[in-house]
Amino acid sequence: MGTKTVDETGVETGPEAKTDDEKVDVSKADETTGSETEAGAEAATDATDDVDGPEGLADTEPEGPTGVGQGAAAVVSAALGLVSLTGGWIATIASARETLVGQLETSSTASVAKQVKEVYGDAWHATALWGGLFALAALLLGVLVLARPAFGVPGKPQAAWIKSVSWAGVALGVIGLLLAVLKYTDILLGLPSTS
């Protein structure tokens, strides 16, 4: 019994080694006839007619709405609630505008109380107003997302993460609205006394 070995380059050597000609026999022709090929093609066609698609594909197709819009609205609600608490660029611009208007409309001979109110108080109220608008939008959008299943497909529950994010948007909206009202009415961080 002969042994075959493989040298460092990966070439087989020894009495059992086969040459490339012995490994691949290209002289054998495919001996299928035309009728056998046609019969195989018909069988393949018949098999594909019975199957609508890959197995199990019909089970994974959603029936009705997927909830993508509800999820996006929930995330937007939470983001608006966060903006209402931290302030957005619109509130910053409105505040800077009110400061500028106050400086332009207030004369240098006006009392200190009037200057403080016109320059800083109106800017503070503009910031509170825009924060309140963002909070109200977050609150309304969150409530709409939570109420949506009542008007949708019966028996199809809303995803838990959509409910959670919607509740976060509602909570942030309520807190932002409360803080905006407190800031606008000068109960929270009102203007300092100038007397």
Short mmCIF file of C-alpha atoms in Angstrom, two decimals:
data_model
loop_
_atom_site.label_atom_id
_atom_site.label_comp_id
_atom_site.label_asym_id
_atom_site.label_seq_id
_atom_site.Cartn_x
_atom_site.Cartn_y
_atom_site.Cartn_z
CA MET A 1 0.00 0.00 0.00
CA GLY A 2 1.53 3.23 -1.13
CA THR A 3 1.34 6.47 0.69
CA LYS A 4 0.82 9.88 -0.65
CA THR A 5 2.42 12.95 0.89
CA VAL A 6 1.97 16.65 0.45
CA ASP A 7 5.07 18.83 0.24
CA GLU A 8 5.39 22.44 1.45
CA THR A 9 3.79 23.89 -1.68
CA GLY A 10 0.68 21.74 -1.35
CA VAL A 11 1.55 19.38 -4.23
CA GLU A 12 0.78 15.69 -3.67
CA THR A 13 3.72 13.33 -4.13
CA GLY A 14 4.22 9.59 -3.80
CA PRO A 15 2.77 6.54 -5.52
CA GLU A 16 -0.87 7.35 -4.61
CA ALA A 17 -0.71 10.91 -6.03
CA LYS A 18 -2.82 11.54 -9.10
CA THR A 19 -2.00 13.82 -11.96
CA ASP A 20 -4.27 16.61 -13.12
CA ASP A 21 -5.43 14.47 -16.06
CA GLU A 22 -6.53 11.67 -13.72
CA LYS A 23 -8.35 14.03 -11.35
CA VAL A 24 -10.54 15.60 -14.01
CA ASP A 25 -11.88 13.46 -16.81
CA VAL A 26 -12.96 15.89 -19.48
CA SER A 27 -13.49 13.23 -22.08
CA LYS A 28 -16.86 12.15 -20.65
CA ALA A 29 -19.67 14.05 -22.36
CA ASP A 30 -23.02 14.79 -20.89
CA GLU A 31 -25.24 12.12 -22.36
CA THR A 32 -28.64 13.57 -21.59
CA THR A 33 -31.08 13.72 -24.43
CA GLY A 34 -33.31 16.58 -25.40
CA SER A 35 -36.43 14.80 -24.13
CA GLU A 36 -34.91 14.29 -20.68
CA THR A 37 -34.00 17.99 -20.49
CA GLU A 38 -37.50 19.07 -21.51
CA ALA A 39 -39.08 16.73 -18.96
CA GLY A 40 -36.88 18.20 -16.22
CA ALA A 41 -37.82 21.76 -17.24
CA GLU A 42 -41.54 20.92 -17.16
CA ALA A 43 -41.21 19.36 -13.71
CA ALA A 44 -39.43 22.46 -12.44
CA THR A 45 -42.15 24.71 -13.87
CA ASP A 46 -44.89 22.61 -12.27
CA ALA A 47 -43.11 22.80 -8.93
CA THR A 48 -42.84 26.60 -9.06
CA ASP A 49 -46.51 27.00 -10.02
CA ASP A 50 -47.60 25.38 -6.77
CA VAL A 51 -45.48 27.69 -4.58
CA ASP A 52 -46.30 31.41 -4.28
CA GLY A 53 -42.99 32.31 -2.71
CA PRO A 54 -40.46 31.14 -0.17
CA GLU A 55 -41.87 28.95 2.53
CA GLY A 56 -43.17 30.93 5.50
CA LEU A 57 -43.22 34.27 3.67
CA ALA A 58 -46.99 34.56 3.91
CA ASP A 59 -46.76 34.18 7.69
CA THR A 60 -44.42 37.16 8.06
CA GLU A 61 -46.36 39.68 5.97
CA PRO A 62 -48.12 42.26 8.17
CA GLU A 63 -51.87 42.51 8.08
CA GLY A 64 -52.73 46.20 8.25
CA PRO A 65 -50.76 49.14 9.61
CA THR A 66 -47.29 48.48 11.00
CA GLY A 67 -47.26 51.31 13.54
CA VAL A 68 -44.28 53.12 12.02
CA GLY A 69 -46.17 56.40 11.88
CA GLN A 70 -47.32 56.03 15.47
CA GLY A 71 -43.76 55.30 16.58
CA ALA A 72 -42.41 58.33 14.74
CA ALA A 73 -45.11 60.55 16.23
CA ALA A 74 -44.31 59.24 19.71
CA VAL A 75 -40.62 60.06 19.29
CA VAL A 76 -41.46 63.54 17.96
CA SER A 77 -43.75 64.09 20.96
CA ALA A 78 -40.97 63.20 23.39
CA ALA A 79 -38.50 65.41 21.50
CA LEU A 80 -40.89 68.38 21.57
CA GLY A 81 -41.38 67.86 25.30
CA LEU A 82 -37.62 67.89 25.82
CA VAL A 83 -37.26 71.06 23.74
CA SER A 84 -39.96 72.71 25.84
CA LEU A 85 -37.88 72.10 28.95
CA THR A 86 -34.44 72.96 27.59
CA GLY A 87 -35.42 75.74 25.19
CA GLY A 88 -34.95 75.74 21.47
CA TRP A 89 -33.31 78.05 19.01
CA ILE A 90 -36.68 79.66 18.21
CA ALA A 91 -37.11 80.64 21.87
CA THR A 92 -33.54 81.97 21.94
CA ILE A 93 -34.11 84.08 18.83
CA ALA A 94 -37.44 85.37 20.17
CA SER A 95 -35.79 86.28 23.46
CA ALA A 96 -32.91 88.10 21.74
CA ARG A 97 -35.40 89.96 19.53
CA GLU A 98 -37.44 91.09 22.52
CA THR A 99 -34.24 92.25 24.24
CA LEU A 100 -33.30 94.30 21.18
CA VAL A 101 -36.79 95.77 20.83
CA GLY A 102 -36.78 96.65 24.53
CA GLN A 103 -33.44 98.41 24.19
CA LEU A 104 -34.62 100.37 21.16
CA GLU A 105 -37.96 101.44 22.63
CA THR A 106 -36.75 102.33 26.10
CA SER A 107 -35.13 105.69 26.54
CA SER A 108 -32.11 106.14 28.72
CA THR A 109 -34.08 108.44 31.01
CA ALA A 110 -36.71 105.77 31.78
CA SER A 111 -36.87 104.37 35.26
CA VAL A 112 -34.85 101.30 36.17
CA ALA A 113 -38.02 99.24 36.68
CA LYS A 114 -39.24 100.11 33.17
CA GLN A 115 -35.84 99.34 31.63
CA VAL A 116 -35.65 95.96 33.39
CA LYS A 117 -39.19 95.07 32.35
CA GLU A 118 -38.76 96.12 28.71
CA VAL A 119 -35.28 94.69 28.19
CA TYR A 120 -35.32 91.54 30.32
CA GLY A 121 -38.92 90.85 31.32
CA ASP A 122 -40.33 90.73 27.80
CA ALA A 123 -37.47 88.48 26.68
CA TRP A 124 -38.17 86.14 29.61
CA HIS A 125 -41.86 86.04 28.71
CA ALA A 126 -41.05 85.32 25.03
CA THR A 127 -38.91 82.36 26.10
CA ALA A 128 -41.71 81.09 28.36
CA LEU A 129 -44.27 81.51 25.58
CA TRP A 130 -42.27 79.48 23.06
CA GLY A 131 -41.52 76.82 25.67
CA GLY A 132 -45.24 76.61 26.38
CA LEU A 133 -46.05 76.21 22.68
CA PHE A 134 -43.56 73.35 22.33
CA ALA A 135 -44.94 71.74 25.50
CA LEU A 136 -48.51 72.02 24.24
CA ALA A 137 -47.52 70.45 20.89
CA ALA A 138 -45.77 67.58 22.72
CA LEU A 139 -48.78 67.04 24.97
CA LEU A 140 -51.30 67.00 22.11
CA LEU A 141 -49.20 64.75 19.88
CA GLY A 142 -48.57 62.28 22.70
CA VAL A 143 -52.29 62.11 23.52
CA LEU A 144 -53.13 61.57 19.84
CA VAL A 145 -50.69 58.67 19.60
CA LEU A 146 -52.09 57.09 22.76
CA ALA A 147 -55.67 57.50 21.50
CA ARG A 148 -54.92 56.19 17.98
CA PRO A 149 -55.56 52.47 18.71
CA ALA A 150 -59.16 53.27 19.63
CA PHE A 151 -59.73 54.35 16.02
CA GLY A 152 -57.51 51.76 14.31
CA VAL A 153 -57.74 48.06 13.54
CA PRO A 154 -59.72 46.29 16.30
CA GLY A 155 -57.80 43.69 18.21
CA LYS A 156 -54.37 44.90 17.05
CA PRO A 157 -52.49 46.14 20.13
CA GLN A 158 -50.12 49.09 20.03
CA ALA A 159 -46.46 48.24 20.57
CA ALA A 160 -45.28 48.71 24.14
CA TRP A 161 -42.38 50.98 23.19
CA ILE A 162 -44.77 53.31 21.34
CA LYS A 163 -46.92 53.63 24.45
CA SER A 164 -43.88 54.25 26.64
CA VAL A 165 -42.43 56.97 24.41
CA SER A 166 -45.88 58.56 24.03
CA TRP A 167 -46.34 58.67 27.79
CA ALA A 168 -42.88 60.24 28.07
CA GLY A 169 -43.94 62.91 25.56
CA VAL A 170 -47.16 63.56 27.48
CA ALA A 171 -45.30 63.80 30.80
CA LEU A 172 -42.64 66.13 29.38
CA GLY A 173 -45.38 68.22 27.76
CA VAL A 174 -47.28 68.59 31.05
CA ILE A 175 -44.12 69.54 32.95
CA GLY A 176 -43.04 71.97 30.21
CA LEU A 177 -46.49 73.57 30.09
CA LEU A 178 -46.56 73.98 33.85
CA LEU A 179 -43.10 75.56 33.88
CA ALA A 180 -44.00 77.86 30.99
CA VAL A 181 -47.09 79.14 32.82
CA LEU A 182 -45.07 79.65 36.00
CA LYS A 183 -42.36 81.57 34.11
CA TYR A 184 -44.81 83.67 32.11
CA THR A 185 -46.74 84.73 35.23
CA ASP A 186 -43.46 85.54 37.04
CA ILE A 187 -44.20 83.02 39.80
CA LEU A 188 -41.05 81.12 38.90
CA LEU A 189 -37.90 83.23 38.63
CA GLY A 190 -39.70 86.53 38.32
CA LEU A 191 -37.99 89.82 37.67
CA PRO A 192 -35.99 91.21 40.57
CA SER A 193 -37.41 94.06 42.56
CA THR A 194 -35.98 97.43 41.50
CA SER A 195 -37.23 99.55 44.37
#
